[in-house]
Every structure is written in C-alpha cells, then in structure tokens.
Amino acid sequence: MSSVADLTAGPLDTLDPPALDAAVAAFLYREARLADESRYEEWLALWTDDVHYWVPSGTADYDRDRRISFINDNRNRLTTRIRQLQTGVRYAQTPASTMRRVVSNIELLAVTGDEVEVGSNFVLYELSLQATNELRIWAGRSTHLLRRREGQLAMASKVVELVNASQPLPNLAFLL
Amino acid sequence: MNPGLRAVAASLDISDRITPEKVHGSLYTDPEVFEAELHRIFHLGWSFVGHESEVPGVGDWVSRRIGRDPVLLVRTREGEVTVLANRCSHRGVQLCAGNSGTTGSFSCMFHGWTYSLAGELRGVPQPVGQHTDAAALSLSRPGGVDSYRGFVFANPSGTAGSLHDHLGTGGRELIDWAADLSPVGELDLSAGWLGQRSPSNWKMWAESDNDGYHLGRLHASLWRVAPGTQYESAVLAGEERVVSTCRDRGNGHIELEFWKGYDKELAWLGAGREKVADYVDALVAARGLERAEELLWRGPPHALIFPNLFLGEMNLAIIEPVSAGETVHHHTPLLLAGVSPAFNTRILRQSEAAMGPAGFLLPDDATASERMQVAFSGTGGWMDLSRGLGREVLEGTDRVGHVSDETVNRGFWRHYGAVMAP
Ligand code: FES
Ligand SMILES: [Fe+2]
C-alpha cells in the first residue's frame, strides 16, 4: 500500500480532509499489518521519540500512576519489550502467534497543526501457537495520536481499550 | 458440589501418586482430584481471600472466590471486615456483579431481598407471605474468617483449627516481613488487580511462582535485554557462585531467599539510599536501626502461603483454581502505606514490568505451565522433583536448599499429600 497523500507540503490541518483521511487510514492499516506479522523493528520505527503505549485495565480514564495497567510503556520500556521479543527466546511468543486483525470505524477526532487524534475499532484473531494452539479473539478500540514527521505519519501515542479489559486475559505478549 | 462429586472428593486416595522424589502428573489433570482439592484444601482448610486495605470505607466490597464459590470481602458499618457468600439466600442469585464497589446494603436483583453489610436479611418485598424467619436467611458465611496484619483468610468448614496455627511461625514471619516494609506497618493494596487466565493447573502456578531453578533458562530473554537486575547475583550467576537458598517453612509455605544473594542494599528497589532517603529515615524511625537495615537489604519476601497466596516481592498474587485445566493468577502491586506517592508509583511500574499477561516474566511462566498441561493431558507420567535431595539441610524445622533446589516443591507436595488424605 502506498501513501496517497503528500504530507511534505505543510501542516496536517492544512490538508484536504479526504487526503488526510486516506493518509491516516493507510497508516493504521500498515501498523496493523506489521503487528499482525510480528515485524517488530518496522513496527517500532512507526513510533516518534516520545512513546505512550497504553493498554489500561478498564476504560482509559484513570491515573496511570495509581492504578495498574496491562501495558504502560514509555520509549524505554517499549524498546525493552521489542528487544525481548527479538531475542527469539521470549517463549510466550516462540513461535510468534499468527494473527490477523481488521481495523475499522476510523474517525478523526481532532486535527491540530501537525497532530491528528484518531479513533478506530479492531477485531483480532490470534492463533496461540506456543502451547495450546487455541484461536483467541481480541477486540477493542484504539486511539492513536499521529504526528507528521519528515513528511510521513508516525505515532506518538496508542491507547488500546480492550472490551474485556476488566477481566483476566490470556497471554498478551504480541503487539496489540 | 453435587453429591456424586462429594462422594468422590471424600473417598479419593491419591497417596500412591506422591513419593518423596516424584509426583504423578495426573494430579494436575484429573477432574476428580480437582473436586477433592476444592473440598479438602479450599473447604476444609484456610485460604487467602483479600486484604483489609482493599475495602477501606464502610460498604466497600470486592468480589473473590474461595475455591469456586463467589464471595464478597466487605467492610461493615461497624468497620469490621467480613466475608459473605455472593449468593442470595432466597433462590441463589449472585448479589454483586463486577470486581468491586461501594454500597449501603446488598439488594438482590431478582425479587428484591435486601441484606445489611454484615449479611443479615433486612427487607423482603411483600412480606406477608414470607414463611421462614429472616434470622435464618442471612447470607451464608465461612465457618472461619480471621485475619493477620490485614490479610483476611477463610475456612468455609470452620473445622481447620486456628489461622494462627495454619500460618505457623513461618507464615507469620513472611507476612510480618511484607507489612513491616511500610513505615506504618500497613500495606495499601489499592492499585487494582490484573488477572492472567491460563489453561493450566493451579498447582503449577504455586510451584512456578516459587521455582528458583527456571529463571536463567525460561526468562533468559529478559535478562538479555535488561541486564543489571538484582537477580544476577541472587540466582543467575551460576550454581556454584549463587548463595541464595530456598526454604520449606512447613504447612506448605515455601520461600525463595533471593535476598541472601543480593549484592547491595535496596537491590530489590533498583534505587540507592539517596533516592529514597525519606523512606529510609521513616523506616529506621519506625522499626529501629537493626530491623530497618535488615528490611532494606531483604526487600519484600518471595514466598507462597499455602495454598493460594503468593507474596511475590513487589507483587501480591492470588492463585484461583477454575478447573483442573484452568487457573486465574490475579496480582496487585504491593504498595505500602506511609510512603510517598512516588515511591508507590515506582513499585507499580516494577509490578507492571514483571507480572500480568503482558509482563516481561509471567507470560513465559504461563507458557511453560500450559505446555505441562498439554504434555500431561493424556496418560501422563511422573515428574522428578528430587533436585537437591542430597544437599538440603534442616534449620530448626525448616528444610533449606540451594535456591535452585526442589526442596520447595517437595515441601508443597508433602503438605498437599497430608491435607488431601481422605
Ligand atoms: S433470588 Fe434473591 S430475592 Fe429472590
Ligand atoms: Fe518465572
């Protein structure tokens, strides 16, 4: 999939809405594909230097310093997460699950300057190949903060609210 | 439990599946064994329900299970913490849905019976037709409920003797040690719980939580990318160099003494004294220099309080048996009362790193347990648990081995065998 919009010309909020929609959708689809295929390095490269990767234990409306989260990564911790997966002996993802997710219901929530906040839904099928070969279904809502960087979109924040975030979950060692 | 299963639970004899060196894998997979465990361990014995700090205010409740039975841990109007069946005395509807909440009373959705926070039946709609005396229809509660330093345990049958004796000196020391880390002597389990659901047997979690042999291998991926942790000297440095030990404290309570192998004080916190000077000062003021120095070196314990409470360093976990082949491992950060918010946030971040379905450690433990479950699910076979038999020693009544030894597994299974005897 190629990028359909020229993002080098100027700030995101000066783009034609359809062009911005298309660029955002293309980014989300690409991000989903890289995660599905456990292409760790390429997925990590989608991030800006500042990272906020959050999978809350409920709706994303609480103080992350007071309540526990499934994932609550800054740049440092996300890098550790990726490097661990890349060792080849992260047994909870050895072999990596096969996955396919569908991303839909994409809505631009806010566009300011060079940033766009976008909401989307996903359904993910994961074949857990490490022990039980169980097919697991994950679903939820993602909120991305995307930023223009060198004429392309990059993500500064991704918050994933799982529909079952309040419940016990099986291994979540892949990229959500 | 239905009468057929109860008969099985009462008569099942598993003594030929446990030897001093070996345990048969069917103890992980056999549904009859699981039913017997619910009866003999979780009904006739003590297990951990929750901590008083989880229900700080009147009417606060959290939802738990004792074995498979849903219960509520509740703070009553009198300020007591009690355990009630989460099941209406009328026709059995679960009273509270969700993980936690706050209420003035418990009101049943079905016909509207209402109970006080202490579980007494207080209101029945259309009361003229009510036949049975309300006094006989209180929410049922375990025959035994007792607490030690805020840790609430229950014994449904009420026949297990005292909690004091169940914990023993060993169990009480472990809990003291965790609570004493707080300058005010209290834990603050207020950061919520994460659950890890795993298709594996609950006893595997009790064991793997307290297995000092697997860290270098199963968790190699983490040490490679996060060098410099306290575990390097405590457990990873090689069998000959590591001086840490494991300890069977009796009654099924087992411990990994990583602290013996730490190479500096506060290694467990990953912060030097200067970064947490306020905490150090407060701890010395509260505990005296000697005990404070000991605590600053050791940090929190790493131990199982039989059968279901894991004191996992900066985490506290409940092992919830769901079926022979399914377990939920719930954990919460071991936050301390009387410390700065920043100190507790540090603990929270460590807990998120280690535990839960997306942590850097626990998913690998889950995978190992799940593969055990798969491998034992057919005709199964025996496990060898003899590691360290030739070198463990007695210290008082405790058995102590090298941190990599299966002294702790043997301690777990010895007690398990004793309480599972028909
Ligand atoms: S079942 Fe609860 S009031 Fe009838
Ligand atoms: Fe482990």
JSON list of N, CA and C and ligand atoms in Angstrom, two decimals, chain B residues 87-93 95 107-115 125, ligand 1:
[
{"chain": "B", "resi": 87, "resn": "ARG", "atom": "N", "xyz": [-24.27, -14.70, 47.12]},
{"chain": "B", "resi": 87, "resn": "ARG", "atom": "CA", "xyz": [-25.34, -15.57, 46.65]},
{"chain": "B", "resi": 87, "resn": "ARG", "atom": "C", "xyz": [-26.56, -15.32, 47.53]},
{"chain": "B", "resi": 88, "resn": "CYS", "atom": "N", "xyz": [-27.63, -14.88, 46.93]},
{"chain": "B", "resi": 88, "resn": "CYS", "atom": "CA", "xyz": [-28.85, -14.57, 47.67]},
{"chain": "B", "resi": 88, "resn": "CYS", "atom": "C", "xyz": [-29.39, -15.82, 48.36]},
{"chain": "B", "resi": 89, "resn": "SER", "atom": "N", "xyz": [-29.81, -15.65, 49.63]},
{"chain": "B", "resi": 89, "resn": "SER", "atom": "CA", "xyz": [-30.32, -16.79, 50.39]},
{"chain": "B", "resi": 89, "resn": "SER", "atom": "C", "xyz": [-31.68, -17.27, 49.89]},
{"chain": "B", "resi": 90, "resn": "HIS", "atom": "N", "xyz": [-32.35, -16.45, 49.07]},
{"chain": "B", "resi": 90, "resn": "HIS", "atom": "CA", "xyz": [-33.64, -16.86, 48.54]},
{"chain": "B", "resi": 90, "resn": "HIS", "atom": "C", "xyz": [-33.47, -17.92, 47.48]},
{"chain": "B", "resi": 91, "resn": "ARG", "atom": "N", "xyz": [-33.16, -17.53, 46.28]},
{"chain": "B", "resi": 91, "resn": "ARG", "atom": "CA", "xyz": [-33.05, -18.54, 45.23]},
{"chain": "B", "resi": 91, "resn": "ARG", "atom": "C", "xyz": [-31.69, -18.49, 44.53]},
{"chain": "B", "resi": 92, "resn": "GLY", "atom": "N", "xyz": [-30.75, -17.88, 45.22]},
{"chain": "B", "resi": 92, "resn": "GLY", "atom": "CA", "xyz": [-29.37, -18.12, 44.82]},
{"chain": "B", "resi": 92, "resn": "GLY", "atom": "C", "xyz": [-28.78, -17.19, 43.78]},
{"chain": "B", "resi": 93, "resn": "VAL", "atom": "N", "xyz": [-29.43, -16.08, 43.49]},
{"chain": "B", "resi": 93, "resn": "VAL", "atom": "CA", "xyz": [-28.85, -15.17, 42.50]},
{"chain": "B", "resi": 93, "resn": "VAL", "atom": "C", "xyz": [-27.59, -14.51, 43.08]},
{"chain": "B", "resi": 95, "resn": "LEU", "atom": "N", "xyz": [-25.38, -11.72, 44.10]},
{"chain": "B", "resi": 95, "resn": "LEU", "atom": "CA", "xyz": [-25.82, -10.38, 44.52]},
{"chain": "B", "resi": 95, "resn": "LEU", "atom": "C", "xyz": [-25.07, -9.28, 43.79]},
{"chain": "B", "resi": 107, "resn": "SER", "atom": "N", "xyz": [-28.77, -5.59, 47.67]},
{"chain": "B", "resi": 107, "resn": "SER", "atom": "CA", "xyz": [-30.16, -5.78, 47.26]},
{"chain": "B", "resi": 107, "resn": "SER", "atom": "C", "xyz": [-30.18, -6.72, 46.07]},
{"chain": "B", "resi": 108, "resn": "CYS", "atom": "N", "xyz": [-30.98, -7.76, 46.14]},
{"chain": "B", "resi": 108, "resn": "CYS", "atom": "CA", "xyz": [-30.98, -8.77, 45.09]},
{"chain": "B", "resi": 108, "resn": "CYS", "atom": "C", "xyz": [-31.83, -8.33, 43.91]},
{"chain": "B", "resi": 109, "resn": "MET", "atom": "N", "xyz": [-31.32, -8.50, 42.72]},
{"chain": "B", "resi": 109, "resn": "MET", "atom": "CA", "xyz": [-31.99, -8.06, 41.50]},
{"chain": "B", "resi": 109, "resn": "MET", "atom": "C", "xyz": [-33.26, -8.84, 41.21]},
{"chain": "B", "resi": 110, "resn": "PHE", "atom": "N", "xyz": [-33.39, -10.05, 41.77]},
{"chain": "B", "resi": 110, "resn": "PHE", "atom": "CA", "xyz": [-34.46, -10.94, 41.30]},
{"chain": "B", "resi": 110, "resn": "PHE", "atom": "C", "xyz": [-35.79, -10.59, 41.96]},
{"chain": "B", "resi": 111, "resn": "HIS", "atom": "N", "xyz": [-35.88, -10.72, 43.30]},
{"chain": "B", "resi": 111, "resn": "HIS", "atom": "CA", "xyz": [-37.13, -10.39, 43.99]},
{"chain": "B", "resi": 111, "resn": "HIS", "atom": "C", "xyz": [-36.96, -9.28, 45.01]},
{"chain": "B", "resi": 112, "resn": "GLY", "atom": "N", "xyz": [-35.72, -8.78, 45.12]},
{"chain": "B", "resi": 112, "resn": "GLY", "atom": "CA", "xyz": [-35.52, -7.58, 45.92]},
{"chain": "B", "resi": 112, "resn": "GLY", "atom": "C", "xyz": [-35.23, -7.80, 47.39]},
{"chain": "B", "resi": 113, "resn": "TRP", "atom": "N", "xyz": [-34.87, -8.99, 47.80]},
{"chain": "B", "resi": 113, "resn": "TRP", "atom": "CA", "xyz": [-34.44, -9.14, 49.19]},
{"chain": "B", "resi": 113, "resn": "TRP", "atom": "C", "xyz": [-33.23, -8.25, 49.43]},
{"chain": "B", "resi": 114, "resn": "THR", "atom": "N", "xyz": [-33.18, -7.69, 50.64]},
{"chain": "B", "resi": 114, "resn": "THR", "atom": "CA", "xyz": [-32.11, -6.74, 50.95]},
{"chain": "B", "resi": 114, "resn": "THR", "atom": "C", "xyz": [-31.38, -7.18, 52.21]},
{"chain": "B", "resi": 115, "resn": "TYR", "atom": "N", "xyz": [-30.06, -7.09, 52.14]},
{"chain": "B", "resi": 115, "resn": "TYR", "atom": "CA", "xyz": [-29.21, -7.54, 53.25]},
{"chain": "B", "resi": 115, "resn": "TYR", "atom": "C", "xyz": [-28.37, -6.39, 53.75]},
{"chain": "B", "resi": 125, "resn": "PRO", "atom": "N", "xyz": [-39.65, -7.87, 50.01]},
{"chain": "B", "resi": 125, "resn": "PRO", "atom": "CA", "xyz": [-40.86, -7.30, 49.40]},
{"chain": "B", "resi": 125, "resn": "PRO", "atom": "C", "xyz": [-42.06, -8.24, 49.61]},
{"chain": "C", "resi": 1, "resn": "FES", "atom": "S1", "xyz": [-33.29, -14.77, 44.45]},
{"chain": "C", "resi": 1, "resn": "FES", "atom": "FE1", "xyz": [-32.69, -13.05, 45.54]},
{"chain": "C", "resi": 1, "resn": "FES", "atom": "S2", "xyz": [-34.57, -12.16, 46.13]},
{"chain": "C", "resi": 1, "resn": "FES", "atom": "FE2", "xyz": [-35.17, -13.95, 45.11]}
]
